[in-house]
Short mmCIF file of C-alpha atoms in Angstrom, two decimals:
data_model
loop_
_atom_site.label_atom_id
_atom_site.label_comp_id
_atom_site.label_asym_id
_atom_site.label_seq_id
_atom_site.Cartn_x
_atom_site.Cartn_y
_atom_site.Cartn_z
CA UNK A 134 0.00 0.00 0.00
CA UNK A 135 1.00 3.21 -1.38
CA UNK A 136 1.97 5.61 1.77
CA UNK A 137 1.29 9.59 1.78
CA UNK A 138 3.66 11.21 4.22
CA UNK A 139 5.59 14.47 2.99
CA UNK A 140 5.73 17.60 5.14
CA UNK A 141 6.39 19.53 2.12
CA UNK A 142 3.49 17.91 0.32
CA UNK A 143 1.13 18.22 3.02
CA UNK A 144 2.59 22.21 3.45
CA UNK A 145 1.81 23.01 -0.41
CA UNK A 146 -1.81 21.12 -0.24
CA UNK A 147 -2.79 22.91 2.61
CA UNK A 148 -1.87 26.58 0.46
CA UNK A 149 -5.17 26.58 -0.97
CA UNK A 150 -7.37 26.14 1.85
CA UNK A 151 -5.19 28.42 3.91
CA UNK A 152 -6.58 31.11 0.95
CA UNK A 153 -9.85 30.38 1.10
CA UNK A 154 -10.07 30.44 5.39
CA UNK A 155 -7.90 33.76 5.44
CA UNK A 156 -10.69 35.34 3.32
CA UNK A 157 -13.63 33.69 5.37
CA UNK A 158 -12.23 34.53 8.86
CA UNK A 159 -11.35 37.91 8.06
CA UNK A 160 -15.12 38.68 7.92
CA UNK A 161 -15.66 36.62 11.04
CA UNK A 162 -13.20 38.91 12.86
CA UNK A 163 -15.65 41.72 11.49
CA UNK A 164 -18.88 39.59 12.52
CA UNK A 165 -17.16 38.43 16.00
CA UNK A 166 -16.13 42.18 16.84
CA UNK A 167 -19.64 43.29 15.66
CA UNK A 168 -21.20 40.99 18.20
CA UNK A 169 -19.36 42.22 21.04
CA UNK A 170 -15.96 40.38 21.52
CA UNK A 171 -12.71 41.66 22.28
CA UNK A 172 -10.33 41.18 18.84
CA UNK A 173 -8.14 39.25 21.33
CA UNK A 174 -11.20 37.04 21.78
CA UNK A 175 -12.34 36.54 18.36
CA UNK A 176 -8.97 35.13 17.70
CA UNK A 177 -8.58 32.81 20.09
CA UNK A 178 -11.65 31.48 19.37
CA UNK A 179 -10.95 30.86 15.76
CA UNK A 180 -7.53 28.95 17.08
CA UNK A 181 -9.19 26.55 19.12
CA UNK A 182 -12.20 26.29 17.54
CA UNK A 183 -11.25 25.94 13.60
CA UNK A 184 -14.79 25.91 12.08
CA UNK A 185 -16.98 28.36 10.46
CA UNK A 186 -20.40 27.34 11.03
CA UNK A 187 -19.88 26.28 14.57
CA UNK A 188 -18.46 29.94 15.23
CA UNK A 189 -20.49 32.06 13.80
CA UNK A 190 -23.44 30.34 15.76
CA UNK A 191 -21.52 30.31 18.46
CA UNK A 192 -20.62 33.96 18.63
CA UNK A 193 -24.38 35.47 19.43
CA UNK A 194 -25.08 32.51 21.94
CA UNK A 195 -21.75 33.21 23.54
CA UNK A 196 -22.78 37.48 24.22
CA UNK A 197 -26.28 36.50 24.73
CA UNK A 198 -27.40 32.61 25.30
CA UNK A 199 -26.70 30.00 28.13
CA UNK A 200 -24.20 27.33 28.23
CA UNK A 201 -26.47 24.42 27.92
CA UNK A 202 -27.56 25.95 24.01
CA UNK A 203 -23.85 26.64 23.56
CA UNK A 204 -23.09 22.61 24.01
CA UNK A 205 -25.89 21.60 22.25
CA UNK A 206 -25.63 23.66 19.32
CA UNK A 207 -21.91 22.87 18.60
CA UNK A 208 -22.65 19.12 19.08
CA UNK A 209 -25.41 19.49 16.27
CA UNK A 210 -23.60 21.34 13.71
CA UNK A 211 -20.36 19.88 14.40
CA UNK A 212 -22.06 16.01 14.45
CA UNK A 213 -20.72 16.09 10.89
CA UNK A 214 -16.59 15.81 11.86
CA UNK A 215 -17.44 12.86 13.62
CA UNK A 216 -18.57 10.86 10.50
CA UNK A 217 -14.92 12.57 9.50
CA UNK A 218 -13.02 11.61 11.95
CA UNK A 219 -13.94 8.05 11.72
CA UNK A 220 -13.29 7.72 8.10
CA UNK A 221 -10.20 9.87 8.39
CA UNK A 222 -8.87 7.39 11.34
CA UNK A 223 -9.61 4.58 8.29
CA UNK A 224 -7.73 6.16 5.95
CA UNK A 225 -4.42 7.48 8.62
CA UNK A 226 -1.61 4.90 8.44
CA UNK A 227 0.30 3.34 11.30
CA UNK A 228 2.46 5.44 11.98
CA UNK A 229 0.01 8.19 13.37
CA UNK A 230 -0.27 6.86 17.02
CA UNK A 231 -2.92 7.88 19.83
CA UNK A 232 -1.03 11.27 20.65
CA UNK A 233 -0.85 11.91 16.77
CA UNK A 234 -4.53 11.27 16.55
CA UNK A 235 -5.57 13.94 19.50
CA UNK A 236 -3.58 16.39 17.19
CA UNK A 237 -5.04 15.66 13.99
CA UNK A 238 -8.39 15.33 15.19
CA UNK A 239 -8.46 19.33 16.31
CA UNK A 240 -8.23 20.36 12.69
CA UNK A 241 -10.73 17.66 10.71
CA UNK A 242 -12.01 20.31 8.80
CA UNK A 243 -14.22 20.13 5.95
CA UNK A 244 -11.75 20.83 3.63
CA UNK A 245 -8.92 19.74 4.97
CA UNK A 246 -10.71 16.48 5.74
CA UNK A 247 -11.47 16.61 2.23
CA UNK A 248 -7.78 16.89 0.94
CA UNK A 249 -6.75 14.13 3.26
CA UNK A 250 -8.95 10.99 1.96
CA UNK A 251 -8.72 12.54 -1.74
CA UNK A 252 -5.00 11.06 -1.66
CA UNK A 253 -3.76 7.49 -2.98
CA UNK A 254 -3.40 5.31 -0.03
CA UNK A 255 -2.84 6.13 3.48
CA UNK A 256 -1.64 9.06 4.93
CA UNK A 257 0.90 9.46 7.44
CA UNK A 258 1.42 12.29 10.52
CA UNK A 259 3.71 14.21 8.37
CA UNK A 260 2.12 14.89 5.64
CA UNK A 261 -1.07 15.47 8.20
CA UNK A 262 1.04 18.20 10.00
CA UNK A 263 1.75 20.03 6.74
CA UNK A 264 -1.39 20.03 5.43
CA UNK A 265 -2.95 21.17 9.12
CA UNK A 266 -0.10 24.04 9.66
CA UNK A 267 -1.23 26.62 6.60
CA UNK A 268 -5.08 26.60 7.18
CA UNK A 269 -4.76 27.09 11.06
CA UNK A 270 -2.29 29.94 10.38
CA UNK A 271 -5.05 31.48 7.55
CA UNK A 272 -8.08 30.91 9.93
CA UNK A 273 -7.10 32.17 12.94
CA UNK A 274 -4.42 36.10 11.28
CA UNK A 275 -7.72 36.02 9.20
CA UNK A 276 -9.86 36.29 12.04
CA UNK A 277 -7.13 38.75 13.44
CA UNK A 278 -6.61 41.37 10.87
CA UNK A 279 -10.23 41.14 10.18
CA UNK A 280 -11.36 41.68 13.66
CA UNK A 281 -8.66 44.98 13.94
CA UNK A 282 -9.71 46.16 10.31
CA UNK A 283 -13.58 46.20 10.91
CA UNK A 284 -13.05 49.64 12.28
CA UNK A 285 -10.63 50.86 9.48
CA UNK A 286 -12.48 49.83 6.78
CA UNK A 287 -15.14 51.88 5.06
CA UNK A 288 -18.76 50.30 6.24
CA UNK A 289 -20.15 49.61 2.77
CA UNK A 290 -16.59 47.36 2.68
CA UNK A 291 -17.67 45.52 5.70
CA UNK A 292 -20.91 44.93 5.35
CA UNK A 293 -20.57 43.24 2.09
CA UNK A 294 -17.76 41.13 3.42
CA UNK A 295 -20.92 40.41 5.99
CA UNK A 296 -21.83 37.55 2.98
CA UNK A 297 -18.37 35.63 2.70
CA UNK A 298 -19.28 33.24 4.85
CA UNK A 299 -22.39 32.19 3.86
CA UNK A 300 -21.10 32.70 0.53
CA UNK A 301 -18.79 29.72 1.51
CA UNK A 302 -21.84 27.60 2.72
CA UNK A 303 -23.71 28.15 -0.52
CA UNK A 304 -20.32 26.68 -2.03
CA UNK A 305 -20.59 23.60 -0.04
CA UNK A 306 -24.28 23.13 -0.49
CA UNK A 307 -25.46 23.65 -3.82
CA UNK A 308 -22.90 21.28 -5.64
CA UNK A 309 -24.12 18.46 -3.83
CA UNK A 310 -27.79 19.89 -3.99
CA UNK A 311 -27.53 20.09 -8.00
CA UNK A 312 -26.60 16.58 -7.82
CA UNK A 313 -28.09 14.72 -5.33
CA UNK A 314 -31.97 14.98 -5.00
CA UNK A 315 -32.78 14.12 -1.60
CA UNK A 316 -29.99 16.30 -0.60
CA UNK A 317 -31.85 19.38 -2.64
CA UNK A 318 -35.09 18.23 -0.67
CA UNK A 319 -33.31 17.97 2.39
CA UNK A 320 -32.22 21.67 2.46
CA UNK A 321 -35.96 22.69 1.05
CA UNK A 322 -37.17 21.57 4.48
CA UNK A 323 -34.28 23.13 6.60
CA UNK A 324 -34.75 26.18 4.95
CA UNK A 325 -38.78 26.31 5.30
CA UNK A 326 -38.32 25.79 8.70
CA UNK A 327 -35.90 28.04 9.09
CA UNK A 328 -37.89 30.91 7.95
CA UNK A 329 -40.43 29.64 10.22
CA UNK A 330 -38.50 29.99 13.29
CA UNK A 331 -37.83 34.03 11.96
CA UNK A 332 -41.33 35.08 11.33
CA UNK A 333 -43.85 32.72 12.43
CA UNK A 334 -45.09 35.19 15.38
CA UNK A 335 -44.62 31.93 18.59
CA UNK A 336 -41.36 30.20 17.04
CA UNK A 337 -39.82 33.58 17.06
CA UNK A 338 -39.17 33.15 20.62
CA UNK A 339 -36.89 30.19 20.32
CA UNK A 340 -33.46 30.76 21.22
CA UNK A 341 -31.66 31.00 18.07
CA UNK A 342 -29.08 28.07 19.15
CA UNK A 343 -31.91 26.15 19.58
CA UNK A 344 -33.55 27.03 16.36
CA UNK A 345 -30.78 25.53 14.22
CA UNK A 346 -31.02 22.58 16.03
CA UNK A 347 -34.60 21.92 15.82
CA UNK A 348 -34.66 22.98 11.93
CA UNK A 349 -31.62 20.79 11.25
CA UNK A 350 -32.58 17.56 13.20
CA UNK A 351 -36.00 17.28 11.83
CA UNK A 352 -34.57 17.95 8.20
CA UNK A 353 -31.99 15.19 8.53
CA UNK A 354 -34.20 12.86 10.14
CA UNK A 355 -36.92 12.90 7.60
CA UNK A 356 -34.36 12.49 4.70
CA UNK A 357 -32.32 9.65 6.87
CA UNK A 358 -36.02 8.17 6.99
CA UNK A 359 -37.21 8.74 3.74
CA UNK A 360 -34.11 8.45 1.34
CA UNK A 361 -31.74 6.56 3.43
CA UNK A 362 -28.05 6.59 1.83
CA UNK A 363 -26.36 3.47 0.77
CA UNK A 364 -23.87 2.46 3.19
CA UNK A 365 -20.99 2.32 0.85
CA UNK A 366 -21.31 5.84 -0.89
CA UNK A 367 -21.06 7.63 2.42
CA UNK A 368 -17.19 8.09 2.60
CA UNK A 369 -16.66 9.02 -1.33
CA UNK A 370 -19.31 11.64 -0.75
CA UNK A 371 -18.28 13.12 2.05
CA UNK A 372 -14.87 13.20 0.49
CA UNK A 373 -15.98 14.93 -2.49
CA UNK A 374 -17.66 18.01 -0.26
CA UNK B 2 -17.42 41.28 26.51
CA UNK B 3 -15.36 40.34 30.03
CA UNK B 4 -12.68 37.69 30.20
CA UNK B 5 -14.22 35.79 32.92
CA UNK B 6 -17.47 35.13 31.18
CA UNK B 7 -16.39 34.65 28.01
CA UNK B 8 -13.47 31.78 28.99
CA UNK B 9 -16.10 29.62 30.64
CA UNK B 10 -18.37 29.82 27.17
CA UNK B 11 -15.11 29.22 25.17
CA UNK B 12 -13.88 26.50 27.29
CA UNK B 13 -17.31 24.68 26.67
CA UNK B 14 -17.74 25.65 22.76
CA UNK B 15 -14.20 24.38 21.99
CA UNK B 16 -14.34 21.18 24.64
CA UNK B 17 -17.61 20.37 22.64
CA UNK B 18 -16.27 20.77 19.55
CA UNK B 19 -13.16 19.22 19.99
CA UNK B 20 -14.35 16.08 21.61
CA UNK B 21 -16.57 15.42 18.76
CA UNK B 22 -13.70 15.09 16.26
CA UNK B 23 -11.13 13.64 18.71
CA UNK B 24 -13.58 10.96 20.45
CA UNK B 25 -14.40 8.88 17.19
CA UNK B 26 -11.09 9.35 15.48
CA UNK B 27 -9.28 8.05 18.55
CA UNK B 28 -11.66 5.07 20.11
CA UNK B 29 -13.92 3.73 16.49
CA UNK B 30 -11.87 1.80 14.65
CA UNK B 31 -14.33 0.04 12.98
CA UNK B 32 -16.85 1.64 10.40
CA UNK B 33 -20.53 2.34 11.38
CA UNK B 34 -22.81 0.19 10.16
CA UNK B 35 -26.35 1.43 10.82
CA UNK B 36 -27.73 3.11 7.68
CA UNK B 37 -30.18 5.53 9.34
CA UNK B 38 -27.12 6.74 11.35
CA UNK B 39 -24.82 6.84 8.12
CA UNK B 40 -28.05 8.69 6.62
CA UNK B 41 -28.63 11.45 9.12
CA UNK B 42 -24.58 12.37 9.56
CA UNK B 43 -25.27 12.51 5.66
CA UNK B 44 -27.92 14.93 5.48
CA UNK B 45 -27.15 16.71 8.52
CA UNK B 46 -24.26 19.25 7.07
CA UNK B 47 -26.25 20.30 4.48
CA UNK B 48 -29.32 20.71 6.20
CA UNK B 49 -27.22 22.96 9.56
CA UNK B 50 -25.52 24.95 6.94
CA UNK B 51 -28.70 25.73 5.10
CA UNK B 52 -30.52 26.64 8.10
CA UNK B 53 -27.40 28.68 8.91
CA UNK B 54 -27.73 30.75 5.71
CA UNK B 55 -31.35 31.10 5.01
CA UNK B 56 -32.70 33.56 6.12
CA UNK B 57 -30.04 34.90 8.00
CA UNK B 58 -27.92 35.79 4.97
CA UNK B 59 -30.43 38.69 4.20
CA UNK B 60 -29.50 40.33 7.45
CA UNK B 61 -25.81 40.10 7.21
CA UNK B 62 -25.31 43.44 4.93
CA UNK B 63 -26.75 46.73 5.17
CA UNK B 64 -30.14 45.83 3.35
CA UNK B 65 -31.92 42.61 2.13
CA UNK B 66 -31.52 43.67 -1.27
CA UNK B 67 -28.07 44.15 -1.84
CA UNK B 68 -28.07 40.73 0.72
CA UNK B 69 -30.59 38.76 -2.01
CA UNK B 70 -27.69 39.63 -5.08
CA UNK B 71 -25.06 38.70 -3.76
CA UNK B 72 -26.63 35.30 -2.44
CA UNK B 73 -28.22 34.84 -5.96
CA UNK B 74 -25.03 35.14 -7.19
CA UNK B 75 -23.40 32.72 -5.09
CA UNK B 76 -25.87 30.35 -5.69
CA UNK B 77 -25.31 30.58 -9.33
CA UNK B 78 -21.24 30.57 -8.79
CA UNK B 79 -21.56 27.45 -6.42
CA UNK B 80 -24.25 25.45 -9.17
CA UNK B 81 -21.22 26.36 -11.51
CA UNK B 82 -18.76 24.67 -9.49
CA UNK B 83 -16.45 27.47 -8.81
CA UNK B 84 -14.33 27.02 -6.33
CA UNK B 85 -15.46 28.08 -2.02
CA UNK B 86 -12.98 31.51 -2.74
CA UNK B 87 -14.36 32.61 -5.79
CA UNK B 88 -18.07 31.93 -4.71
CA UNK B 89 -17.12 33.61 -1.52
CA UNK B 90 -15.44 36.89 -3.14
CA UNK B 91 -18.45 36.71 -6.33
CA UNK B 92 -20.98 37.15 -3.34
CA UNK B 93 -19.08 39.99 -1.79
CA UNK B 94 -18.23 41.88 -5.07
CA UNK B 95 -22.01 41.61 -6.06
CA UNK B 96 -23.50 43.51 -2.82
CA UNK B 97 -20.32 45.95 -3.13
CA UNK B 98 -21.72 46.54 -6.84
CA UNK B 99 -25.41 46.79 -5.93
CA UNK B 100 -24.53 49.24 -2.60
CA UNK B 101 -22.83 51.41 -5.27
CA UNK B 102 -25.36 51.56 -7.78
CA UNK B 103 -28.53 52.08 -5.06
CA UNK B 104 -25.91 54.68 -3.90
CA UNK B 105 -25.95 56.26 -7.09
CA UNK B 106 -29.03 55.95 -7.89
CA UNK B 107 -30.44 58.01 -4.70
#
């Protein structure tokens, strides 16, 4: 079996993605500030946390929610790196040991997750730590620079970077949407209920952490129910995101 | 915000978020079986991410409209393919464009 294990390799795969993250977590720095956070806290928080959608629900529930809808809503929208992490641990070779693993498992991103099982045969801690090193750096002086230059930069500047992130979740989404049609149903429902929970005059009152919970679960469900996947596409797919 | 506060809520955000990436990747070492689990971890990034963006995305600039082109536009990028920069920068550039022209308009 063909082995995947270069620092160097793992450095200049991880360019790309440290490009796209610098760009993202600038405007999260704006968003995070926005909300209320110090710019020393926004950037911590992008260095231990390394995730976009997790953050940026995070960030209102942190100035204004409880704890209990803080847990709960990072477990939902995270659940996704743990179907991740267990292929990635499939697809790490032997010489990535428990201590290895606690490392690598921090930055199972989606894309870096993506980068790592797109490669011929296993792939070792080296080439893991090169291709982790670049997008941490991008994600977290994004956040930085982005949470000091919300104030210098003109407002009509920052509020259109206000759309970069979801601009990186329509990315995600609609590629597998166009091709997959219980996926396209599947975010039809999250999105009706979504809107729900933001005008329907009694749903209003749900926590917002608690909103994209509810939304989410009950889209999932009914897909996982209705158009279950078969077992064997799940890791190309995921792969492919 | 204060320090205090905010370490306890960052302590709990990252320990959650951490433990749900470190916990399978260090202890399964087999793969999961069940299909209605495989389904739901299927579905469910598409359908937090969507919830995420819709309608929320409308609120993140200075006015629905400019908000609506510049997700139209990523919508249309992203069915193209292009990569999660240039759908990310299209979006942006759009509501920049349509600020300047309502701006000019007035």
């Amino acid at each position: 079996m063909t082995e995947v294990n270069s620092f160097k390799k793992g450095l200049k795969d991880g360019i790309p993605i440290c490009l796209g993250y610098f760009s993202v977590s600038f405007a999260f720095g704006i968003f995070a500030v926005e909300n209320g956070l110090t710019v020393f806290q926004a950037t911590i928080l992008s260095l231990v946390n390394l995730t976009s959608a997790g953050q940026l629900a995070g960030v209102p529930i942190i100035t204004g929610g409880t704890l209990p809808e803080l847990a709960l809503s990072q477990l939902i929208i995270n659940s996704r790196y743990s179907l991740m992490s267990v292929s990635l641990s499939q697809k790490l070779s032997h010489n990535a040991k428990l201590r290895d693993k606690l490392l690598i498992s921090y930055a199972n991103t989606d894309e870096i997750f993506a980068v790592a099982v797109s490669q011929k045969g296993d792939v070792g801690k080296r080439y893991m730590w090169g291709l982790i090193m670049l997008p941490v750096i991008g994600w977290t002086s994004g956040t930085f620079i982005g949470a000091v230059a919300g104030n210098i930069l003109p407002a009509m500047v920052t509020a259109a970077l206000g759309l970069a992130i979801y601009g990186m979740f329509v990315a995600i989404v609609v590629p597998v949407a166009k091709k997959e049609k219980a996926t396209a149903f599947c975010v039809a429902i999250a999105i009706a209920l979504s809107c729900a929970f933001k005008y329907v005059p009694v749903l209003t009152k749900v926590p917002t952490g608690f909103t994209v919970i509810i939304c989410s679960v009950i889209a999932a469900v009914i897909l996982a129910v209705v158009a279950p996947i078969k077992a064997e596409e799940e890791v190309t797919e995921d792969a492919q995101q | 915000m204060p320090n205090s506060k905010f370490f306890i809520y960052l302590l709990v955000m990252a320990g959650v978020t951490y433990l749900v990436r470190m916990i399978p990747m260090a202890l399964i070492k087999k793969k999961i079986k069940n299909r209605f689990v495989l389904s739901f971890l299927h579905y469910i990034p598409y359908a937090v991410l969507s919830v995420m963006t819709v309608p929320a995305c409308f609120y993140a600039t200075d006015s629905p409209v400019t908000a609506a082109v510049g997700f139209i536009i990523a919508v249309i990028a992203a069915f193209f393919e292009r990569s999660l920069i240039q759908v990310a920068a299209l979006s942006c550039a759009g509501v920049l464009i349509t600020e300047l022209i309502i701006m000019l308009i007035k």
